[in-house]
XYZ file of C-alpha atoms in Angstrom:
295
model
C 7.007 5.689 -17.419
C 5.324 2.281 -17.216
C 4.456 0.577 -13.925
C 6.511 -2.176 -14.639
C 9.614 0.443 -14.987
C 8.374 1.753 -11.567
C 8.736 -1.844 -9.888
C 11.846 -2.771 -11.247
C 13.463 0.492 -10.482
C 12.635 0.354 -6.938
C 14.500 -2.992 -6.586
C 17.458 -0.903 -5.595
C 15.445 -0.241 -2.817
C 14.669 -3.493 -1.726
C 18.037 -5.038 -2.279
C 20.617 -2.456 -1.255
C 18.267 -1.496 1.410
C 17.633 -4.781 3.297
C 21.459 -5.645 2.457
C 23.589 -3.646 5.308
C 20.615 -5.107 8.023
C 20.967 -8.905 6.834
C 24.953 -8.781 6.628
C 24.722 -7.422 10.260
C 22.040 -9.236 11.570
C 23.991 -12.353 10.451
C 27.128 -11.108 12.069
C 30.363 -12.566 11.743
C 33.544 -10.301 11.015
C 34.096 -8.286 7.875
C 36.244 -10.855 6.047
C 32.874 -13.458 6.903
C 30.612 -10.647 5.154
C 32.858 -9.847 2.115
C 33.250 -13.437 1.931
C 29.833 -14.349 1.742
C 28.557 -11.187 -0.045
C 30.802 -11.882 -3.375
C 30.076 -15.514 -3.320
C 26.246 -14.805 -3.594
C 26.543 -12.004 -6.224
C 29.037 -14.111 -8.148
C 26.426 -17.133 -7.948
C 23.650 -14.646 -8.842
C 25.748 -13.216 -11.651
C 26.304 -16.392 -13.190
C 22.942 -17.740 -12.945
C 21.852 -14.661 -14.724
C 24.453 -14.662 -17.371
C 23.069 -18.143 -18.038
C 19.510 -17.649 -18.386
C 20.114 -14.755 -20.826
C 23.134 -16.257 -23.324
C 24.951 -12.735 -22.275
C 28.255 -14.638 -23.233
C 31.308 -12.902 -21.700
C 33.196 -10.059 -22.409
C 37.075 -10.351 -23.836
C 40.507 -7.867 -23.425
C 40.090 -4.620 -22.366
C 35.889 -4.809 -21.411
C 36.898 -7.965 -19.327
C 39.783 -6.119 -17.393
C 37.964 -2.983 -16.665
C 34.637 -5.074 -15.511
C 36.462 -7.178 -13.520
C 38.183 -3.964 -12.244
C 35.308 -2.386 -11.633
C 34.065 -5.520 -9.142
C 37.548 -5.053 -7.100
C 37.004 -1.387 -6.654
C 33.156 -1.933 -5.054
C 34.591 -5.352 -2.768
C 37.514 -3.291 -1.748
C 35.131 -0.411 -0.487
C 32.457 -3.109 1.190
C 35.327 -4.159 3.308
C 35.526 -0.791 4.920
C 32.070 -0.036 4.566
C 31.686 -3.264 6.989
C 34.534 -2.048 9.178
C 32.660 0.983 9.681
C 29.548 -0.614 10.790
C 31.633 -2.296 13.880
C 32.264 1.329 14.732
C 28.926 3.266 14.514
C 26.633 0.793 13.104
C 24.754 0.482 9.461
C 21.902 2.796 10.585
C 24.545 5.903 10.569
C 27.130 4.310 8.286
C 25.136 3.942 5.449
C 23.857 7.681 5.026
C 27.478 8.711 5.459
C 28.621 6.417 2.660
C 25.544 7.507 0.287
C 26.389 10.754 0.500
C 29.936 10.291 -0.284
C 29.039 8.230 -2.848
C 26.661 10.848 -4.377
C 29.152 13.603 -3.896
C 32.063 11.142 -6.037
C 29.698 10.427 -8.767
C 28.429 14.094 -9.162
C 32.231 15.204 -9.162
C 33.120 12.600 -11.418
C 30.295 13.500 -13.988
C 31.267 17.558 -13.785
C 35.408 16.507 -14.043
C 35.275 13.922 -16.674
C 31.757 13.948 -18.357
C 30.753 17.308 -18.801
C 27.694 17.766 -16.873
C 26.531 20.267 -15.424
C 28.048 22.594 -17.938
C 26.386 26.162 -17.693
C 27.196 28.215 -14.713
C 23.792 28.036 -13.388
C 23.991 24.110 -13.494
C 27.106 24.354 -11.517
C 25.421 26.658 -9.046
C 22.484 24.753 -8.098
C 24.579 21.376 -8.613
C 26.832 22.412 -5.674
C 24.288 24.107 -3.348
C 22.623 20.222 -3.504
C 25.643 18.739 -2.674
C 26.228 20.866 0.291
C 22.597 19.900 1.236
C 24.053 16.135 0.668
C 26.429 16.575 3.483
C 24.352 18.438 5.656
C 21.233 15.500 5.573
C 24.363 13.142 6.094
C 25.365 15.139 9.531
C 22.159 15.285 10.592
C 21.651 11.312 10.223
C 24.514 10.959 12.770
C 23.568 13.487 15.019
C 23.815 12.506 18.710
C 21.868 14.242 21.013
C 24.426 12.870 24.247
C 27.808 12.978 22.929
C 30.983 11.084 24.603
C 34.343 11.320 23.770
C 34.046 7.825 22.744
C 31.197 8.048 20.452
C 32.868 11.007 18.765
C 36.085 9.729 18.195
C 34.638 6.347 16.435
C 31.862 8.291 14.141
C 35.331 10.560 13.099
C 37.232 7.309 12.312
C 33.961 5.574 10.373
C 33.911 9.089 8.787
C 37.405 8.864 7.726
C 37.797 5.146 6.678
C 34.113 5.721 4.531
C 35.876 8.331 3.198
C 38.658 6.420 2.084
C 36.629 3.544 0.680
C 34.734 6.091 -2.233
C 37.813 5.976 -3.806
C 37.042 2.288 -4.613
C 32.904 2.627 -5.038
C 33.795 5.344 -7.372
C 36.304 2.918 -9.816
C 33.120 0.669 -9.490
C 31.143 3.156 -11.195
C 34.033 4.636 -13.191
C 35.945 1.801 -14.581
C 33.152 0.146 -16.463
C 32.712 3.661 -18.802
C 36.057 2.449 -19.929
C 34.686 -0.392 -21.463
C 32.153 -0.810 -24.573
C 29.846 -3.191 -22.987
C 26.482 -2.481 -21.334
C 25.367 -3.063 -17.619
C 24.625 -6.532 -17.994
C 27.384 -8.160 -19.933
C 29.291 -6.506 -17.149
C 27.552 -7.716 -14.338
C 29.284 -11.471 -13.978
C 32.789 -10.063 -14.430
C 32.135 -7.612 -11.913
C 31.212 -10.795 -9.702
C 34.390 -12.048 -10.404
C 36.381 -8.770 -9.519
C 34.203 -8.751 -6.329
C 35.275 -12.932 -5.622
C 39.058 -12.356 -6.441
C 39.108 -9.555 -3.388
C 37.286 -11.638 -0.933
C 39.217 -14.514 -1.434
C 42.431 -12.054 -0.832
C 41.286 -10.633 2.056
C 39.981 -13.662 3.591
C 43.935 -15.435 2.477
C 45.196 -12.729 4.459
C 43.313 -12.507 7.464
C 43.892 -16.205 8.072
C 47.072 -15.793 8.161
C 47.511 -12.326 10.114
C 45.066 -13.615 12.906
C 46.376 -17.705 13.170
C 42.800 -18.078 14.137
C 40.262 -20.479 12.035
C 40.006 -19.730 8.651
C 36.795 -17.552 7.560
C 36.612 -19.841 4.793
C 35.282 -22.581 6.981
C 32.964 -20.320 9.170
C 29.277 -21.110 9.176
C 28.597 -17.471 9.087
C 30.512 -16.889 6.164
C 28.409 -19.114 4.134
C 25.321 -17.331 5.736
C 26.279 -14.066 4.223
C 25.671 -15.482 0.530
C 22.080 -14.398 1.281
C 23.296 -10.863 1.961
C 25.126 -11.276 -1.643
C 21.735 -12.306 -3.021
C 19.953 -9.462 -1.983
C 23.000 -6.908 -3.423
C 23.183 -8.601 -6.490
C 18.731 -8.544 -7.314
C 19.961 -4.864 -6.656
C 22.525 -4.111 -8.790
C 20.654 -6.366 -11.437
C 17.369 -4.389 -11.467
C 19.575 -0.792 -11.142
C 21.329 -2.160 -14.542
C 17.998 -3.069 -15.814
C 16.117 -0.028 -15.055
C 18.911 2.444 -15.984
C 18.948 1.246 -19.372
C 16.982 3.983 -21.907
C 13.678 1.447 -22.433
C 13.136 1.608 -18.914
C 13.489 4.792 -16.277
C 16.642 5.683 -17.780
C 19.683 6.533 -15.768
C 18.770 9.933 -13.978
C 15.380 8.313 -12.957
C 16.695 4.879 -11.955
C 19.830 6.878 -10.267
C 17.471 8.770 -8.405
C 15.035 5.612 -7.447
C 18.151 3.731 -6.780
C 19.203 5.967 -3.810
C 15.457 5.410 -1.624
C 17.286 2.231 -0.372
C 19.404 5.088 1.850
C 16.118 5.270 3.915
C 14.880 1.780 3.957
C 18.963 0.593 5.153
C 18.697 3.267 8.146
C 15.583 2.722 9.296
C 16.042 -1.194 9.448
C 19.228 -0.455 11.512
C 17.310 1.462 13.461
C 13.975 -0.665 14.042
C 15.738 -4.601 13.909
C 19.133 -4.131 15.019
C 19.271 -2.390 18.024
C 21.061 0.721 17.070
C 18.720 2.993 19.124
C 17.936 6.617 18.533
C 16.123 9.479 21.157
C 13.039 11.099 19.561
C 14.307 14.081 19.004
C 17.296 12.316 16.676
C 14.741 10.723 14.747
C 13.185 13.548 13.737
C 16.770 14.681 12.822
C 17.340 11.472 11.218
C 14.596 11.691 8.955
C 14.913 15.139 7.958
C 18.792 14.315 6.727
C 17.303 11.446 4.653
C 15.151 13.616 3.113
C 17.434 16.482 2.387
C 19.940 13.645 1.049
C 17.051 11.816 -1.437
C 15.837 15.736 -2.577
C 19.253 16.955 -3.624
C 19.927 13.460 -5.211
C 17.374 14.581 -7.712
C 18.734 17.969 -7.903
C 21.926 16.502 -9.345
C 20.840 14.372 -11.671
C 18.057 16.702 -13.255
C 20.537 19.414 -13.536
């Protein structure tokens, strides 16, 4: 493994892991962030497409790419939601780890992995340790009734939402095109759902439209800074590179860097002692991510 594979495959961990902080930090409602977010992967995605002549995909590749894009926007939306409830410093472990636990189900259901009975033994022991470092990053050392009853809705609604990160990782293994040729119809996908949502909630709420909110135009940056990270995950997941258990596994350090700038530039404050909780559930979330993907 080169050094230049190194760097690229730890864009995941710059991109996805600065992304939850800047779409919070910029604020607005979740219709302004799923807004902005698709408009600056889709303007990303194009620019890309450009520079490399990728061309664009046609029937069946174009439907399940673009599918693919609606599945991920669909699941931002309540990712977003959830960080109104508990904030992106606990959110975000929650949702890795469900996102972990839907891939690693979906590869033993539908791929094959995992397929001797020791694989399957270790595979699951790892993702129980998934969902206990996911507990621990939300352990609250003071607990209210209030506290608890939004971190069991965020739960539940993050819950809800793998279903569509799961069609984003899914849907493209329907199609015969690689990462890249995917990437600007997945834009699109991602576009065609923020543009619904934000038609709707302009309607449903009478008040001004999110499409002529400063702060929805602000949120391209956040877009930016997903799409240099799904860009350099494609890149680096591809066999000439770190291939995809390696870039899979580099991929999910942005978990750590996404709490932890929660924790230190937004506010969401945490005692000592859940720190040192905190930390220990990361690392017991980024371990048995390897576990899976090496078994």
């Amino acid at each position: 493994m080169n050094t230049v594979a190194i760097i690229i495959g730890l864009g995941p961990l710059i991109g996805w892991g600065i992304f939850p902080t800047i779409a919070s930090k910029f604020g607005g409602k979740p219709v302004n962030q799923i807004l902005g977010t698709t408009l600056g992967t889709l303007i990303f995605a194009f620019v890309f497409n450009q520079v490399e002549h990728l061309g664009f995909p046609q029937g069946k590749d174009l439907f399940f790419a673009i599918l693919s894009g609606i599945g991920w926007a669909a699941a931002q939306i309540i990712t977003f939601y959830s960080f109104t409830l508990v904030g992106s410093s606990r959110a975000m472990p929650v949702t890795t780890a469900f996102q972990l636990l839907g891939a690693s189900l979906w590869g033993v259901i539908a791929l094959g992995d995992w397929p001797t009975t020791t694989d399957k033994i270790v595979g699951f022991i790892a993702l129980a340790v998934i969902i206990l470092g996911a507990w621990m990053t939300v352990w609250s050392e003071k607990k209210t009734s209030e506290s608890k009853g939004a971190l069991r809705k965020a739960v539940l609604v993050l819950l809800i939402g793998e279903i569509g990160y799961w069609a984003y990782s899914a849907a493209p293994q329907a199609a015969h095109i690689n990462g890249k040729q995917a990437f600007l119809p997945q834009a699109i996908g991602m576009v065609i759902v923020g543009v619904v949502y934000g038609l709707i909630e302009t309607f449903r709420t009478k008040e001004k439209t999110p499409f002529a909110q400063a702060v929805t135009y602000k949120q391209i940056i956040s877009g930016f800074f997903f799409a240099f990270a799904a860009l350099t995950y494609l890149i680096s997941a591809q066999p000439n590179m770190n291939g995809l258990a390696t870039g899979f596994i580099l991929s999910q350090t942005s978990v750590v860097l996404a709490t932890l700038t929660g924790i230190w530039f937004l506010g969401q404050k945490k005692t000592t002692k859940e720190m040192w909780v905190t930390l220990f559930g990361l690392a017991l979330i980024i371990g048995a991510a390897a576990v899976t993907v090496i078994v």
